[in-house]
Coordinates of N, CA and C in Angstrom, one line a residue:
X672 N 148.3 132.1 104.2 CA 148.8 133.0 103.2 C 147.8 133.2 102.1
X673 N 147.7 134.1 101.2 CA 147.0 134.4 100.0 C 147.0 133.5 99.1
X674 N 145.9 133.7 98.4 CA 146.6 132.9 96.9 C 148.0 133.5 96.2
X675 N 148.6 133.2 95.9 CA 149.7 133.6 94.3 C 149.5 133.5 93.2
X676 N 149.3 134.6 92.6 CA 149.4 134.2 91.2 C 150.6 134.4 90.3
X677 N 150.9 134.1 89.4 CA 152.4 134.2 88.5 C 151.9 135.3 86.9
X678 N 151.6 136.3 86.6 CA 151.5 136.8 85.6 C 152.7 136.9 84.4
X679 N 152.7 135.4 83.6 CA 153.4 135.4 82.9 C 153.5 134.0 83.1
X680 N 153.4 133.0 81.8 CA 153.1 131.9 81.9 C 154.5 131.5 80.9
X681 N 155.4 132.4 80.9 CA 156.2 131.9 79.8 C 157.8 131.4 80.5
X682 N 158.9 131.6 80.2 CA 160.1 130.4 80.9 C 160.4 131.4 82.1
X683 N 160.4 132.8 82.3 CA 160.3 133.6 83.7 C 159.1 133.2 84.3
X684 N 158.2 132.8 84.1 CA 156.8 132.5 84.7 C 157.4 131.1 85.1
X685 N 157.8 130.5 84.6 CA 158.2 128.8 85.1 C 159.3 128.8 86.2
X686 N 160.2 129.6 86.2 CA 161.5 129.8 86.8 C 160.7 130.5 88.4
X687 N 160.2 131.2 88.3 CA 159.4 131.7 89.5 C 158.6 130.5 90.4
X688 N 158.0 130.1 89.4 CA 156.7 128.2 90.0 C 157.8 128.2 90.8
X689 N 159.0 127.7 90.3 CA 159.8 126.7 90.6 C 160.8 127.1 91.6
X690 N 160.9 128.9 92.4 CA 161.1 129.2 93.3 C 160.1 129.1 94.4
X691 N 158.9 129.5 93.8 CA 158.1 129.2 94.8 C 157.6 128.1 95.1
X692 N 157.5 127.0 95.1 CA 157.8 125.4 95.5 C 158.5 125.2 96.0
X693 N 160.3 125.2 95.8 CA 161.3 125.1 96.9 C 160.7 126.1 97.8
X694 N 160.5 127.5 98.0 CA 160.3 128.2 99.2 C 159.2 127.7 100.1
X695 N 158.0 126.8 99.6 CA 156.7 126.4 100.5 C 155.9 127.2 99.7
X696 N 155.6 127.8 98.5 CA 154.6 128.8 99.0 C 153.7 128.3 97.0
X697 N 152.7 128.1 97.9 CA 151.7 127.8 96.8 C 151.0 128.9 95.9
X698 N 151.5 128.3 94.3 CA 150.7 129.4 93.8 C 149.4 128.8 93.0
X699 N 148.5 129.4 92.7 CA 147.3 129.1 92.5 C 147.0 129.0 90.6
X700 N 147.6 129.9 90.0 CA 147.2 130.2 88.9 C 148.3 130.6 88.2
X701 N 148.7 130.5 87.1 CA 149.1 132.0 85.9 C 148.4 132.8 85.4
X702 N 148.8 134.1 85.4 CA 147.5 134.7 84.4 C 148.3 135.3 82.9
X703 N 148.3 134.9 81.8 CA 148.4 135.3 80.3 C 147.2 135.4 79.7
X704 N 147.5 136.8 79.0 CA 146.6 137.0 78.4 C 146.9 135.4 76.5
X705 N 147.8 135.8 76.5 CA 147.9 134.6 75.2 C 147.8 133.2 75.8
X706 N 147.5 132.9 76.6 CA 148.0 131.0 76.7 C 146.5 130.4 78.0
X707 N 145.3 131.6 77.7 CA 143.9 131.2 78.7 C 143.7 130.3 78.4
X708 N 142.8 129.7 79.1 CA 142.3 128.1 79.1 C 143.3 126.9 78.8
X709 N 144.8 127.1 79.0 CA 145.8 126.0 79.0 C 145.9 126.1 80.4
X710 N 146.8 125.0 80.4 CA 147.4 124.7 81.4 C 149.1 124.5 81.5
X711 N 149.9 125.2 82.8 CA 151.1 125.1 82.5 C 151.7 124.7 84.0
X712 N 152.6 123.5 83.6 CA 152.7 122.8 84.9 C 151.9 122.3 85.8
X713 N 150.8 122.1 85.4 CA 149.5 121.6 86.1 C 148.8 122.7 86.5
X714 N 149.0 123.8 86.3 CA 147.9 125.2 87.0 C 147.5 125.8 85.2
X715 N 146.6 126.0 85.8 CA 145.5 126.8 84.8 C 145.8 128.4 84.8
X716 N 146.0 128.5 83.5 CA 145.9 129.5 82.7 C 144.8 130.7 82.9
X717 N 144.8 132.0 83.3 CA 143.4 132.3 83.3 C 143.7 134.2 83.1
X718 N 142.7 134.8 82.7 CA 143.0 136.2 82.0 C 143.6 137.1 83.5
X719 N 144.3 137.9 83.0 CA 145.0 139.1 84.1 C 143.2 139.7 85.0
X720 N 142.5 140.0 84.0 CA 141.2 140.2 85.2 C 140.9 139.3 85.6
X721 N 141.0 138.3 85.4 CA 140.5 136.9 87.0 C 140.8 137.2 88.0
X722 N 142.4 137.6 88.1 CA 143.0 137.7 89.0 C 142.2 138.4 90.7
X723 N 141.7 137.8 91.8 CA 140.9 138.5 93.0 C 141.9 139.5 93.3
X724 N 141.1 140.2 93.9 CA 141.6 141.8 94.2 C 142.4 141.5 95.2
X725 N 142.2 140.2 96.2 CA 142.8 139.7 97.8 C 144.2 139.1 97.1
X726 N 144.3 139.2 96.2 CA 145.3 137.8 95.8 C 146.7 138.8 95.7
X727 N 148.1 138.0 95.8 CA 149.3 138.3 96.2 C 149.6 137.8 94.5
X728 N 150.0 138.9 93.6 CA 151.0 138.6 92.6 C 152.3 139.2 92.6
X729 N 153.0 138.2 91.4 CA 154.2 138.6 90.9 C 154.0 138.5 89.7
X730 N 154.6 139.8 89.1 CA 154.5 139.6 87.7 C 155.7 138.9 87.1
X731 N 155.8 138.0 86.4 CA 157.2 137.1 85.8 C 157.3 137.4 84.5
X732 N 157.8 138.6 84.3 CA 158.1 139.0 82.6 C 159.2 139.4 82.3
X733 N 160.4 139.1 81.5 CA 161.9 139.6 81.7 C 162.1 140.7 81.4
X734 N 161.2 141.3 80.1 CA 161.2 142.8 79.7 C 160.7 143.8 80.7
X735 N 161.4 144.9 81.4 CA 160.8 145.5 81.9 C 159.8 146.7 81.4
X736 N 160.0 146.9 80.3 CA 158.7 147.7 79.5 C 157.1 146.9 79.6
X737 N 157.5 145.7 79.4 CA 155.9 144.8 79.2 C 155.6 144.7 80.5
X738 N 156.5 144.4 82.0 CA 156.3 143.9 83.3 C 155.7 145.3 83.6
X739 N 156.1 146.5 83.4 CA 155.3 147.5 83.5 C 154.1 147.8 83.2
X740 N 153.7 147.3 82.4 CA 152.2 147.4 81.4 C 151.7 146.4 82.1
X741 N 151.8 145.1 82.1 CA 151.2 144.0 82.8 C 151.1 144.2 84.3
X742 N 152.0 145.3 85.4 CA 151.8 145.5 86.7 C 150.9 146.4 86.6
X743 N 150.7 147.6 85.2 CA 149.5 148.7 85.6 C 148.0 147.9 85.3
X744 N 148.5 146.7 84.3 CA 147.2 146.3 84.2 C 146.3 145.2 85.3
X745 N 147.2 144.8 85.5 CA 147.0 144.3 87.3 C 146.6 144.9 88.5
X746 N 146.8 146.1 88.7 CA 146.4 147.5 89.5 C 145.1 148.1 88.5
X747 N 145.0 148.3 87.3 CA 144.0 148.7 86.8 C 143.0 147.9 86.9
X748 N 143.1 146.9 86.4 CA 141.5 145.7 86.8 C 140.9 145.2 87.7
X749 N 141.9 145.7 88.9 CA 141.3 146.0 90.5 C 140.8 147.4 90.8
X750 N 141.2 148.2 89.9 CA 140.4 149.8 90.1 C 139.3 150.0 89.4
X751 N 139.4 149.0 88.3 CA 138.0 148.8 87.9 C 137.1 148.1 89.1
X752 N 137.3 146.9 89.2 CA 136.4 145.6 90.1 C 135.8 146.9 91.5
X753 N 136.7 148.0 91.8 CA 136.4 148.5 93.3 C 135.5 149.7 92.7
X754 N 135.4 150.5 91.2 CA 134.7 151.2 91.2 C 133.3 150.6 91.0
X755 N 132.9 149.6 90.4 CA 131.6 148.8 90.0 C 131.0 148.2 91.2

């Protein structure tokens, strides 16, 4: 399987970890733009463009106005990475 990442490091970002562990399925990272270079639940913190273009996200944000901004900007920083 891919990596996973969790975009959203905040108590929806934790509630997801915590489905994806019971399910088997390993995630690799969170990406927040507020909380880089911590660490939450033992996985590292790291900016929304880290994120590899191969990689399987979910975005974990409760608002669906911000999970929208945060899913374009997740699609945008791979349309950057593929035009360069």
């Amino acid at each position: 399987m891919t990596d996973l990442y969790i975009v959203g490091a905040g108590a929806f970002g934790r509630e997801t970890l915590d489905a994806c562990m019971a399910a088997g399925i390993t995630v690799v990272a969170f990406a927040d733009e507020r909380m880089v270079g911590t660490c939450v639940r033992r996985l590292p913190v790291v900016p929304v463009n880290a994120i590899p273009h191969a990689a399987a996200v979910v975005v974990a944000i409760s608002d669906p106005i911000a999970r929208r901004r945060l899913a374009d900007a997740v699609t945008g920083a791979w349309d950057r990475t593929l035009q360069t």
